[in-house]
mmCIF file of C-alpha atoms and ligand atoms in Angstrom:
data_model
loop_
_atom_site.group_PDB
_atom_site.id
_atom_site.type_symbol
_atom_site.label_atom_id
_atom_site.label_comp_id
_atom_site.label_asym_id
_atom_site.label_seq_id
_atom_site.Cartn_x
_atom_site.Cartn_y
_atom_site.Cartn_z
ATOM 1 C CA MET N 62 -29.171 -23.086 55.489
ATOM 2 C CA PRO N 63 -27.289 -26.602 57.174
ATOM 3 C CA THR N 64 -24.366 -25.595 59.004
ATOM 4 C CA THR N 65 -21.692 -26.246 56.579
ATOM 5 C CA THR N 66 -18.652 -28.611 56.444
ATOM 6 C CA TRP N 67 -17.422 -27.040 52.781
ATOM 7 C CA ASN N 68 -13.659 -25.461 52.100
ATOM 8 C CA ARG N 69 -13.512 -26.249 48.447
ATOM 9 C CA HIS N 70 -12.855 -23.565 46.247
ATOM 10 C CA HIS N 71 -13.445 -26.334 42.914
ATOM 11 C CA VAL N 72 -15.258 -29.236 42.108
ATOM 12 C CA LEU N 73 -13.186 -30.894 39.702
ATOM 13 C CA SER N 74 -13.550 -34.861 41.350
ATOM 14 C CA LEU N 75 -15.693 -36.620 43.777
ATOM 15 C CA ALA N 76 -12.269 -38.844 44.261
ATOM 16 C CA ASP N 77 -11.232 -36.675 47.474
ATOM 17 C CA PHE N 78 -14.765 -35.748 48.875
ATOM 18 C CA THR N 79 -15.037 -36.662 52.517
ATOM 19 C CA ALA N 80 -18.302 -38.039 54.248
ATOM 20 C CA ALA N 81 -18.799 -34.274 55.354
ATOM 21 C CA GLU N 82 -19.191 -32.588 52.122
ATOM 22 C CA TYR N 83 -21.519 -35.406 50.418
ATOM 23 C CA ASN N 84 -23.959 -34.587 53.333
ATOM 24 C CA THR N 85 -23.607 -30.950 53.112
ATOM 25 C CA VAL N 86 -24.210 -31.350 49.668
ATOM 26 C CA LEU N 87 -27.185 -33.398 50.329
ATOM 27 C CA GLN N 88 -28.637 -31.491 52.957
ATOM 28 C CA THR N 89 -28.466 -27.925 51.065
ATOM 29 C CA ALA N 90 -30.165 -29.755 48.291
ATOM 30 C CA ALA N 91 -32.633 -30.824 50.570
ATOM 31 C CA SER N 92 -33.178 -27.094 51.628
ATOM 32 C CA PHE N 93 -33.217 -26.152 48.131
ATOM 33 C CA GLN N 94 -35.501 -28.686 47.390
ATOM 34 C CA GLU N 95 -38.095 -27.203 49.411
ATOM 35 C CA VAL N 96 -37.727 -23.771 47.766
ATOM 36 C CA LEU N 97 -38.390 -25.148 44.854
ATOM 37 C CA SER N 98 -41.611 -26.862 46.141
ATOM 38 C CA ARG N 99 -43.122 -22.955 46.520
ATOM 39 C CA ARG N 100 -45.056 -20.652 44.128
ATOM 40 C CA THR N 101 -41.883 -18.189 44.240
ATOM 41 C CA LYS N 102 -38.771 -20.737 43.540
ATOM 42 C CA LYS N 103 -35.933 -17.896 43.587
ATOM 43 C CA VAL N 104 -33.633 -16.484 46.121
ATOM 44 C CA PRO N 105 -31.526 -13.833 45.973
ATOM 45 C CA THR N 106 -28.100 -16.016 47.381
ATOM 46 C CA LEU N 107 -26.182 -15.017 44.226
ATOM 47 C CA GLN N 108 -27.369 -11.894 43.163
ATOM 48 C CA GLY N 109 -24.609 -9.872 41.395
ATOM 49 C CA GLN N 110 -22.141 -13.188 40.757
ATOM 50 C CA VAL N 111 -22.307 -14.543 37.133
ATOM 51 C CA VAL N 112 -22.582 -18.167 36.668
ATOM 52 C CA ALA N 113 -20.336 -18.970 32.850
ATOM 53 C CA ASN N 114 -21.983 -22.726 31.524
ATOM 54 C CA LEU N 115 -18.458 -23.236 29.288
ATOM 55 C CA PHE N 116 -19.821 -26.433 27.200
ATOM 56 C CA PHE N 117 -16.798 -27.268 24.551
ATOM 57 C CA GLU N 118 -19.554 -30.867 24.240
ATOM 58 C CA SER N 119 -23.199 -31.595 23.759
ATOM 59 C CA SER N 120 -25.271 -31.779 26.890
ATOM 60 C CA THR N 121 -29.537 -31.222 27.489
ATOM 61 C CA ARG N 122 -30.045 -31.742 30.867
ATOM 62 C CA THR N 123 -26.433 -30.905 32.907
ATOM 63 C CA ARG N 124 -26.143 -27.652 30.753
ATOM 64 C CA SER N 125 -29.968 -26.514 31.423
ATOM 65 C CA SER N 126 -30.305 -27.733 34.852
ATOM 66 C CA PHE N 127 -26.879 -25.944 35.670
ATOM 67 C CA GLU N 128 -28.692 -22.683 33.749
ATOM 68 C CA LEU N 129 -31.602 -22.928 35.523
ATOM 69 C CA ALA N 130 -29.743 -23.560 39.159
ATOM 70 C CA ALA N 131 -28.204 -20.262 38.633
ATOM 71 C CA LYS N 132 -31.144 -18.313 37.797
ATOM 72 C CA ARG N 133 -33.092 -19.606 41.198
ATOM 73 C CA LEU N 134 -30.335 -18.387 43.141
ATOM 74 C CA SER N 135 -30.603 -14.909 40.706
ATOM 75 C CA ALA N 136 -27.139 -15.097 39.485
ATOM 76 C CA ASP N 137 -26.362 -13.656 35.535
ATOM 77 C CA THR N 138 -25.847 -16.645 33.594
ATOM 78 C CA LEU N 139 -23.581 -16.035 30.490
ATOM 79 C CA ASN N 140 -23.959 -19.813 28.306
ATOM 80 C CA PHE N 141 -21.256 -20.800 25.670
ATOM 81 C CA ALA N 142 -21.425 -22.920 22.908
ATOM 82 C CA ALA N 143 -18.387 -24.130 20.707
ATOM 83 C CA ALA N 144 -20.002 -24.632 17.545
ATOM 84 C CA THR N 145 -20.952 -20.841 17.522
ATOM 85 C CA SER N 146 -18.253 -19.302 19.314
ATOM 86 C CA SER N 147 -14.788 -18.135 18.237
ATOM 87 C CA MET N 148 -13.113 -21.515 18.847
ATOM 88 C CA THR N 149 -14.391 -21.765 15.158
ATOM 89 C CA LYS N 150 -11.575 -19.013 14.030
ATOM 90 C CA GLY N 151 -8.513 -21.263 16.448
ATOM 91 C CA GLU N 152 -9.010 -19.403 19.930
ATOM 92 C CA THR N 153 -7.848 -21.367 22.854
ATOM 93 C CA ILE N 154 -9.626 -22.654 25.248
ATOM 94 C CA LEU N 155 -7.344 -20.959 28.148
ATOM 95 C CA ASP N 156 -8.103 -17.798 25.863
ATOM 96 C CA THR N 157 -12.071 -18.517 25.975
ATOM 97 C CA ALA N 158 -11.944 -18.882 29.739
ATOM 98 C CA LYS N 159 -10.053 -15.815 30.006
ATOM 99 C CA THR N 160 -12.556 -14.238 28.239
ATOM 100 C CA TYR N 161 -15.482 -15.055 30.672
ATOM 101 C CA LEU N 162 -13.314 -14.172 33.209
ATOM 102 C CA ALA N 163 -12.828 -10.414 31.804
ATOM 103 C CA MET N 164 -16.073 -10.402 31.904
ATOM 104 C CA GLY N 165 -16.705 -10.479 35.584
ATOM 105 C CA THR N 166 -17.326 -14.506 35.982
ATOM 106 C CA ASP N 167 -17.458 -15.484 39.175
ATOM 107 C CA ILE N 168 -18.325 -19.607 38.699
ATOM 108 C CA MET N 169 -17.410 -21.034 35.297
ATOM 109 C CA VAL N 170 -19.103 -24.947 34.503
ATOM 110 C CA VAL N 171 -16.687 -26.584 32.549
ATOM 111 C CA ARG N 172 -17.942 -29.442 30.120
ATOM 112 C CA HIS N 173 -14.997 -30.751 27.782
ATOM 113 C CA ARG N 174 -14.598 -34.136 25.558
ATOM 114 C CA GLU N 175 -11.044 -33.807 26.779
ATOM 115 C CA ALA N 176 -10.015 -35.763 30.174
ATOM 116 C CA GLY N 177 -8.464 -32.685 32.746
ATOM 117 C CA VAL N 178 -10.247 -29.086 30.619
ATOM 118 C CA PRO N 179 -11.519 -28.411 34.226
ATOM 119 C CA ASN N 180 -8.546 -29.094 35.962
ATOM 120 C CA ALA N 181 -6.782 -26.944 33.827
ATOM 121 C CA ILE N 182 -8.648 -23.927 33.646
ATOM 122 C CA ALA N 183 -9.232 -24.334 37.335
ATOM 123 C CA ALA N 184 -5.111 -24.650 37.083
ATOM 124 C CA GLU N 185 -5.076 -21.466 35.136
ATOM 125 C CA MET N 186 -7.621 -19.360 37.680
ATOM 126 C CA ASP N 187 -5.500 -20.231 40.548
ATOM 127 C CA ARG N 188 -2.132 -19.090 38.829
ATOM 128 C CA LEU N 189 -3.442 -15.856 37.744
ATOM 129 C CA GLY N 190 -4.784 -15.509 41.526
ATOM 130 C CA VAL N 191 -8.004 -14.933 40.517
ATOM 131 C CA LYS N 192 -11.416 -15.694 43.308
ATOM 132 C CA VAL N 193 -12.971 -17.860 39.995
ATOM 133 C CA SER N 194 -14.519 -21.008 40.800
ATOM 134 C CA VAL N 195 -14.562 -23.978 38.407
ATOM 135 C CA LEU N 196 -17.109 -26.440 38.287
ATOM 136 C CA ASN N 197 -16.786 -30.040 36.396
ATOM 137 C CA ALA N 198 -19.606 -30.527 34.265
ATOM 138 C CA GLY N 199 -18.079 -33.739 32.760
ATOM 139 C CA ASP N 200 -14.248 -34.362 31.396
ATOM 140 C CA GLY N 201 -13.380 -36.945 28.981
ATOM 141 C CA GLN N 202 -13.970 -40.686 30.670
ATOM 142 C CA HIS N 203 -12.421 -39.000 33.548
ATOM 143 C CA GLU N 204 -15.154 -37.647 36.141
ATOM 144 C CA HIS N 205 -18.774 -36.159 36.123
ATOM 145 C CA PRO N 206 -19.111 -34.637 40.001
ATOM 146 C CA SER N 207 -22.188 -33.160 39.903
ATOM 147 C CA GLN N 208 -24.340 -36.203 38.318
ATOM 148 C CA ALA N 209 -23.578 -38.698 40.733
ATOM 149 C CA LEU N 210 -23.969 -36.127 43.267
ATOM 150 C CA LEU N 211 -27.556 -36.010 42.214
ATOM 151 C CA ASP N 212 -27.857 -39.383 41.712
ATOM 152 C CA LEU N 213 -26.613 -39.670 45.394
ATOM 153 C CA PHE N 214 -29.631 -37.179 46.526
ATOM 154 C CA THR N 215 -32.413 -39.240 44.260
ATOM 155 C CA ILE N 216 -31.732 -42.468 46.385
ATOM 156 C CA CYS N 217 -30.911 -40.698 49.357
ATOM 157 C CA THR N 218 -34.271 -38.829 49.163
ATOM 158 C CA LEU N 219 -36.025 -41.783 48.264
ATOM 159 C CA ILE N 220 -34.925 -43.780 51.215
ATOM 160 C CA ASP N 221 -35.523 -40.694 54.113
ATOM 161 C CA PRO N 222 -36.523 -37.308 52.150
ATOM 162 C CA ALA N 223 -36.667 -35.335 55.404
ATOM 163 C CA SER N 224 -33.186 -35.761 55.618
ATOM 164 C CA PRO N 225 -31.336 -37.102 52.927
ATOM 165 C CA ARG N 226 -27.564 -38.564 54.367
ATOM 166 C CA LEU N 227 -24.819 -40.740 53.075
ATOM 167 C CA GLU N 228 -25.037 -43.326 55.747
ATOM 168 C CA LEU N 229 -28.567 -44.356 54.170
ATOM 169 C CA LEU N 230 -26.918 -46.245 51.475
ATOM 170 C CA LYS N 231 -24.866 -48.421 54.287
ATOM 171 C CA GLY N 232 -24.887 -52.213 53.134
ATOM 172 C CA LYS N 233 -27.276 -51.539 49.948
ATOM 173 C CA LYS N 234 -26.653 -53.244 47.221
ATOM 174 C CA ILE N 235 -25.797 -50.811 44.189
ATOM 175 C CA ALA N 236 -25.756 -52.620 40.278
ATOM 176 C CA ILE N 237 -23.820 -50.730 37.855
ATOM 177 C CA VAL N 238 -23.942 -51.813 34.462
ATOM 178 C CA GLY N 239 -22.805 -51.352 30.993
ATOM 179 C CA ASP N 240 -20.225 -49.338 29.194
ATOM 180 C CA ILE N 241 -18.076 -48.586 32.819
ATOM 181 C CA LEU N 242 -14.994 -48.716 30.588
ATOM 182 C CA HIS N 243 -16.305 -44.970 28.606
ATOM 183 C CA SER N 244 -18.210 -43.909 31.473
ATOM 184 C CA ARG N 245 -17.373 -40.774 34.008
ATOM 185 C CA VAL N 246 -20.749 -41.063 35.666
ATOM 186 C CA ALA N 247 -19.542 -44.553 36.385
ATOM 187 C CA ARG N 248 -16.830 -43.419 38.102
ATOM 188 C CA SER N 249 -17.726 -40.544 40.511
ATOM 189 C CA ASN N 250 -20.375 -42.804 41.066
ATOM 190 C CA ILE N 251 -18.274 -45.443 42.235
ATOM 191 C CA TRP N 252 -16.019 -43.051 44.774
ATOM 192 C CA SER N 253 -19.408 -41.309 46.260
ATOM 193 C CA LEU N 254 -20.823 -44.802 46.279
ATOM 194 C CA ILE N 255 -17.913 -46.797 48.549
ATOM 195 C CA ALA N 256 -18.086 -43.659 50.680
ATOM 196 C CA SER N 257 -21.256 -44.284 51.636
ATOM 197 C CA GLY N 258 -20.348 -48.020 52.759
ATOM 198 C CA ALA N 259 -22.743 -49.811 49.799
ATOM 199 C CA GLU N 260 -21.934 -52.611 48.269
ATOM 200 C CA VAL N 261 -20.847 -51.384 44.798
ATOM 201 C CA HIS N 262 -21.323 -54.098 41.612
ATOM 202 C CA LEU N 263 -20.012 -53.598 37.776
ATOM 203 C CA ALA N 264 -21.414 -55.468 35.643
ATOM 204 C CA ALA N 265 -20.421 -55.492 32.255
ATOM 205 C CA PRO N 266 -18.616 -57.408 29.120
ATOM 206 C CA PRO N 267 -14.867 -58.145 29.525
ATOM 207 C CA THR N 268 -14.426 -55.129 26.453
ATOM 208 C CA LEU N 269 -16.205 -52.357 28.465
ATOM 209 C CA LEU N 270 -15.095 -53.865 32.174
ATOM 210 C CA PRO N 271 -10.952 -54.786 31.590
ATOM 211 C CA LYS N 272 -8.441 -56.217 33.669
ATOM 212 C CA LEU N 273 -7.040 -52.602 33.141
ATOM 213 C CA PHE N 274 -9.623 -50.634 34.953
ATOM 214 C CA ALA N 275 -9.733 -52.494 37.997
ATOM 215 C CA GLU N 276 -6.017 -52.198 38.441
ATOM 216 C CA TYR N 277 -6.499 -48.545 37.864
ATOM 217 C CA ILE N 278 -9.023 -48.658 40.852
ATOM 218 C CA LEU N 279 -6.844 -50.541 43.011
ATOM 219 C CA GLU N 280 -4.440 -48.312 42.158
ATOM 220 C CA GLU N 281 -6.647 -45.242 43.007
ATOM 221 C CA ALA N 282 -7.861 -46.965 46.073
ATOM 222 C CA GLY N 283 -4.334 -47.870 48.012
ATOM 223 C CA VAL N 284 -3.659 -44.127 47.689
ATOM 224 C CA LYS N 285 -6.945 -42.539 49.009
ATOM 225 C CA ASN N 286 -8.849 -45.560 50.232
ATOM 226 C CA GLN N 287 -7.902 -48.714 52.103
ATOM 227 C CA GLN N 288 -12.396 -49.828 52.544
ATOM 228 C CA PHE N 289 -11.719 -49.845 48.721
ATOM 229 C CA ILE N 290 -12.137 -53.955 47.379
ATOM 230 C CA ILE N 291 -11.871 -55.448 44.376
ATOM 231 C CA SER N 292 -13.726 -58.803 43.999
ATOM 232 C CA SER N 293 -13.602 -59.878 40.414
ATOM 233 C CA SER N 294 -16.144 -62.435 40.532
ATOM 234 C CA PRO N 295 -18.262 -63.580 37.055
ATOM 235 C CA SER N 296 -20.225 -65.796 38.758
ATOM 236 C CA SER N 297 -20.319 -65.890 42.837
ATOM 237 C CA PRO N 298 -21.485 -61.755 43.659
ATOM 238 C CA SER N 299 -21.418 -61.978 47.433
ATOM 239 C CA SER N 300 -19.685 -64.866 48.899
ATOM 240 C CA PRO N 301 -16.524 -63.770 50.749
ATOM 241 C CA SER N 302 -13.184 -64.498 49.014
ATOM 242 C CA SER N 303 -10.463 -66.030 49.202
ATOM 243 C CA PRO N 304 -6.704 -63.882 48.288
ATOM 244 C CA SER N 305 -5.861 -64.753 45.246
ATOM 245 C CA SER N 306 -4.445 -63.429 41.890
ATOM 246 C CA PRO N 307 -7.540 -61.062 39.899
ATOM 247 C CA SER N 308 -9.261 -63.652 37.935
ATOM 248 C CA SER N 309 -9.779 -62.939 33.504
ATOM 249 C CA PRO N 310 -12.967 -62.590 32.694
ATOM 250 C CA SER N 311 -13.497 -66.565 31.899
ATOM 251 C CA SER N 312 -11.931 -67.902 35.378
ATOM 252 C CA PRO N 313 -14.545 -68.435 38.195
ATOM 253 C CA THR N 314 -12.102 -67.574 40.747
ATOM 254 C CA PRO N 315 -13.081 -64.313 42.965
ATOM 255 C CA TYR N 316 -10.704 -62.043 44.157
ATOM 256 C CA SER N 317 -10.882 -59.873 47.411
ATOM 257 C CA PRO N 318 -7.239 -58.987 48.673
ATOM 258 C CA LEU N 319 -9.538 -57.778 52.452
ATOM 259 C CA PRO N 320 -11.860 -59.479 53.877
ATOM 260 C CA THR N 321 -15.579 -56.759 53.368
ATOM 261 C CA PRO N 322 -15.222 -56.397 49.491
ATOM 262 C CA GLN N 323 -17.338 -53.597 49.168
ATOM 263 C CA LEU N 324 -16.547 -52.992 45.145
ATOM 264 C CA PHE N 325 -17.274 -56.373 42.795
ATOM 265 C CA LEU N 326 -16.306 -56.798 39.565
ATOM 266 C CA HIS N 327 -18.582 -58.999 37.201
ATOM 267 C CA TRP N 328 -18.543 -60.312 33.476
ATOM 268 C CA GLN N 329 -22.154 -61.287 33.470
ATOM 269 C CA LEU N 330 -25.251 -59.486 34.641
ATOM 270 C CA GLU N 331 -27.213 -61.626 36.675
ATOM 271 C CA PRO N 332 -24.811 -62.313 39.829
ATOM 272 C CA ALA N 333 -24.771 -57.742 39.905
ATOM 273 C CA LEU N 334 -28.950 -58.027 39.935
ATOM 274 C CA GLN N 335 -29.285 -60.903 42.670
ATOM 275 C CA ASN N 336 -31.172 -58.857 45.375
ATOM 276 C CA ALA N 337 -29.628 -55.653 44.067
ATOM 277 C CA ASP N 338 -31.722 -52.364 45.907
ATOM 278 C CA PHE N 339 -30.533 -49.907 43.082
ATOM 279 C CA VAL N 340 -29.457 -50.981 39.376
ATOM 280 C CA MET N 341 -27.509 -47.990 37.719
ATOM 281 C CA THR N 342 -27.395 -49.070 33.912
ATOM 282 C CA LEU N 343 -24.998 -46.786 31.798
ATOM 283 C CA ARG N 344 -25.611 -45.343 27.796
ATOM 284 C CA LEU N 345 -23.399 -46.953 25.725
ATOM 285 C CA GLN N 346 -20.932 -44.376 24.485
ATOM 286 C CA LYS N 347 -20.225 -45.243 21.021
ATOM 287 C CA GLU N 348 -18.491 -42.080 20.650
ATOM 288 C CA ARG N 349 -15.935 -42.328 23.133
ATOM 289 C CA MET N 350 -15.504 -46.355 21.847
ATOM 290 C CA THR N 351 -12.421 -46.492 19.147
ATOM 291 C CA ALA N 352 -13.016 -50.202 17.918
ATOM 292 C CA HIS N 353 -15.827 -52.711 17.768
ATOM 293 C CA LEU N 354 -16.011 -53.693 21.438
ATOM 294 C CA LEU N 355 -19.237 -55.388 20.704
ATOM 295 C CA PRO N 356 -20.640 -57.849 18.231
ATOM 296 C CA SER N 357 -23.854 -55.908 18.295
ATOM 297 C CA LEU N 358 -26.100 -54.087 20.091
ATOM 298 C CA ARG N 359 -28.633 -56.743 19.879
ATOM 299 C CA GLU N 360 -26.662 -58.777 21.791
ATOM 300 C CA TYR N 361 -25.543 -56.330 23.840
ATOM 301 C CA HIS N 362 -29.351 -55.878 25.388
ATOM 302 C CA GLN N 363 -30.153 -59.252 25.430
ATOM 303 C CA LEU N 364 -26.934 -59.789 27.858
ATOM 304 C CA PHE N 365 -26.672 -56.705 29.483
ATOM 305 C CA GLY N 366 -29.957 -54.838 28.753
ATOM 306 C CA ILE N 367 -32.064 -54.111 31.720
ATOM 307 C CA THR N 368 -35.770 -55.382 31.672
ATOM 308 C CA SER N 369 -38.602 -55.724 33.719
ATOM 309 C CA THR N 370 -38.070 -59.405 33.433
ATOM 310 C CA LYS N 371 -34.490 -59.255 34.282
ATOM 311 C CA LEU N 372 -35.515 -57.009 37.444
ATOM 312 C CA GLN N 373 -36.629 -59.843 39.026
ATOM 313 C CA LEU N 374 -33.670 -60.845 39.710
ATOM 314 C CA CYS N 375 -33.201 -57.966 42.388
ATOM 315 C CA LYS N 376 -35.217 -56.821 45.586
ATOM 316 C CA PRO N 377 -38.689 -56.575 45.130
ATOM 317 C CA ASN N 378 -38.844 -52.897 45.727
ATOM 318 C CA VAL N 379 -35.894 -51.669 43.443
ATOM 319 C CA LYS N 380 -35.300 -48.882 41.790
ATOM 320 C CA VAL N 381 -33.127 -48.510 38.205
ATOM 321 C CA LEU N 382 -31.586 -45.054 38.030
ATOM 322 C CA HIS N 383 -30.244 -43.875 34.134
ATOM 323 C CA PRO N 384 -28.318 -40.674 33.638
ATOM 324 C CA GLY N 385 -29.409 -40.019 30.172
ATOM 325 C CA PRO N 386 -29.465 -39.294 27.542
ATOM 326 C CA VAL N 387 -30.108 -43.263 26.994
ATOM 327 C CA ASN N 388 -30.289 -45.421 24.147
ATOM 328 C CA ARG N 389 -34.031 -47.203 24.543
ATOM 329 C CA GLY N 390 -34.140 -50.760 23.784
ATOM 330 C CA VAL N 391 -30.391 -51.060 24.093
ATOM 331 C CA GLU N 392 -29.269 -50.767 27.839
ATOM 332 C CA ILE N 393 -32.302 -50.837 29.119
ATOM 333 C CA SER N 394 -36.067 -51.627 27.458
ATOM 334 C CA SER N 395 -38.327 -48.815 26.946
ATOM 335 C CA GLU N 396 -41.344 -49.942 28.631
ATOM 336 C CA LEU N 397 -38.905 -50.258 31.864
ATOM 337 C CA MET N 398 -37.533 -46.710 31.168
ATOM 338 C CA ASP N 399 -41.180 -45.252 31.260
ATOM 339 C CA ASP N 400 -42.603 -47.191 34.068
ATOM 340 C CA PRO N 401 -42.519 -44.971 37.443
ATOM 341 C CA GLU N 402 -42.915 -47.648 39.509
ATOM 342 C CA PHE N 403 -39.469 -48.321 38.903
ATOM 343 C CA SER N 404 -37.600 -46.187 37.164
ATOM 344 C CA LEU N 405 -36.098 -42.736 39.038
ATOM 345 C CA ILE N 406 -34.602 -41.355 35.617
ATOM 346 C CA GLN N 407 -37.234 -38.416 35.841
ATOM 347 C CA SER N 408 -36.764 -38.005 38.969
ATOM 348 C CA GLN N 409 -33.078 -37.691 38.600
ATOM 349 C CA VAL N 410 -33.279 -34.677 36.310
ATOM 350 C CA THR N 411 -35.610 -32.929 38.721
ATOM 351 C CA SER N 412 -32.686 -33.445 41.533
ATOM 352 C CA GLY N 413 -30.023 -32.172 39.223
ATOM 353 C CA VAL N 414 -31.751 -28.624 39.694
ATOM 354 C CA ALA N 415 -31.979 -28.784 43.801
ATOM 355 C CA VAL N 416 -28.066 -30.361 43.657
ATOM 356 C CA ARG N 417 -26.791 -27.753 41.180
ATOM 357 C CA MET N 418 -28.317 -24.950 43.205
ATOM 358 C CA ALA N 419 -26.500 -26.991 45.888
ATOM 359 C CA LEU N 420 -23.150 -26.755 44.180
ATOM 360 C CA LEU N 421 -23.110 -23.064 42.932
ATOM 361 C CA TYR N 422 -24.770 -22.166 46.559
ATOM 362 C CA LEU N 423 -21.670 -23.847 48.284
ATOM 363 C CA LEU N 424 -18.916 -22.333 45.881
ATOM 364 C CA GLY N 425 -20.620 -18.559 45.344
ATOM 365 C CA SER N 426 -21.619 -17.836 49.162
ATOM 366 C CA GLY N 427 -17.818 -17.057 49.674
ATOM 367 C CA LYS N 428 -17.063 -14.623 46.949
ATOM 368 C CA ALA N 429 -19.538 -11.717 47.328
HETATM 369 N N1 LIG F 1393 -26.478 -36.990 32.085
HETATM 370 C C1 LIG F 1393 -25.884 -36.034 30.972
HETATM 371 O O1 LIG F 1393 -24.853 -35.638 31.214
HETATM 372 O O2 LIG F 1393 -26.708 -35.633 30.567
HETATM 373 P P1 LIG F 1393 -26.663 -34.527 29.668
HETATM 374 O O3 LIG F 1393 -25.187 -35.102 28.508
HETATM 375 O O4 LIG F 1393 -27.587 -34.316 28.443
HETATM 376 O O5 LIG F 1393 -26.027 -33.443 30.035
#
């Protein structure tokens, strides 16, 4: 294993991750990627430890890859699904967590449709003075740290398979397209990509990328990262802009309070795609929409759906990512999704196991 920079007890958000922590996860995941390429893919690292997957919301890839990751590390795994649990009889979330604590759980992997549930469980474990770590596997519209870390690992290993590291993304243009308002993946990706020094371009219709979101990011940025910059340019993506107030979706005036723009907002797709190195498209999260935010899925696909034709605006060797699950023909064309020349979607799923092994290892290795 690489020399580690790691003092974290829980992984709940990437907002305060340091460059050293990102690189520790990337290098540790690279080591486990190598383990996973062997004939015997199992190591005894977490033997005797218990990993509980507490999924209060549906999941295919996150739950399965955390389970596989735990098994590859020789941990014992417990899988919980809310629909078949005693929550149907009125048991609370914290009582459920304490039940798994009483069974000797060392790491709780938590997904919930409400933001803040993993933090609440972590706070309860800390209050009880137990050494249980909590890993956020996606909470409402808040964050999905392990997804953003596996996205980072997928991109970095494509650039340098032998030594994936944060600085490989410095200066790369990365477009994040789609339902940004409802996306926990987008929020975690914004933190990791900004930390890498990449130029991040967010593109969505105004209803899915409202000014309020920009203000939220600016507020977070003001506190946490002075390099974090909003440029709300619907038409000219990369020109350094004159300081002015944030523009409305219909205004052509870009906004950039600092001289080195790193984060841009677009209400059109084309300026975000122009010369992009990577395009991350997001699922339309209809289950989190409380109003009719789009005229029709067909119009959305025409304006913001990623297709092979639209990719011609990007760099020739552009790659496309999607966290899954995918609405084929809505946020991405079915043909592009299955095109191995451009699509990294299957690689993302594969990377997920190594990255989740790294996270479980980093949280669990101090416990035995
Ligand atoms: N990307 C992701 O979180 O997928 P699942 O909902 O299938 O876990």
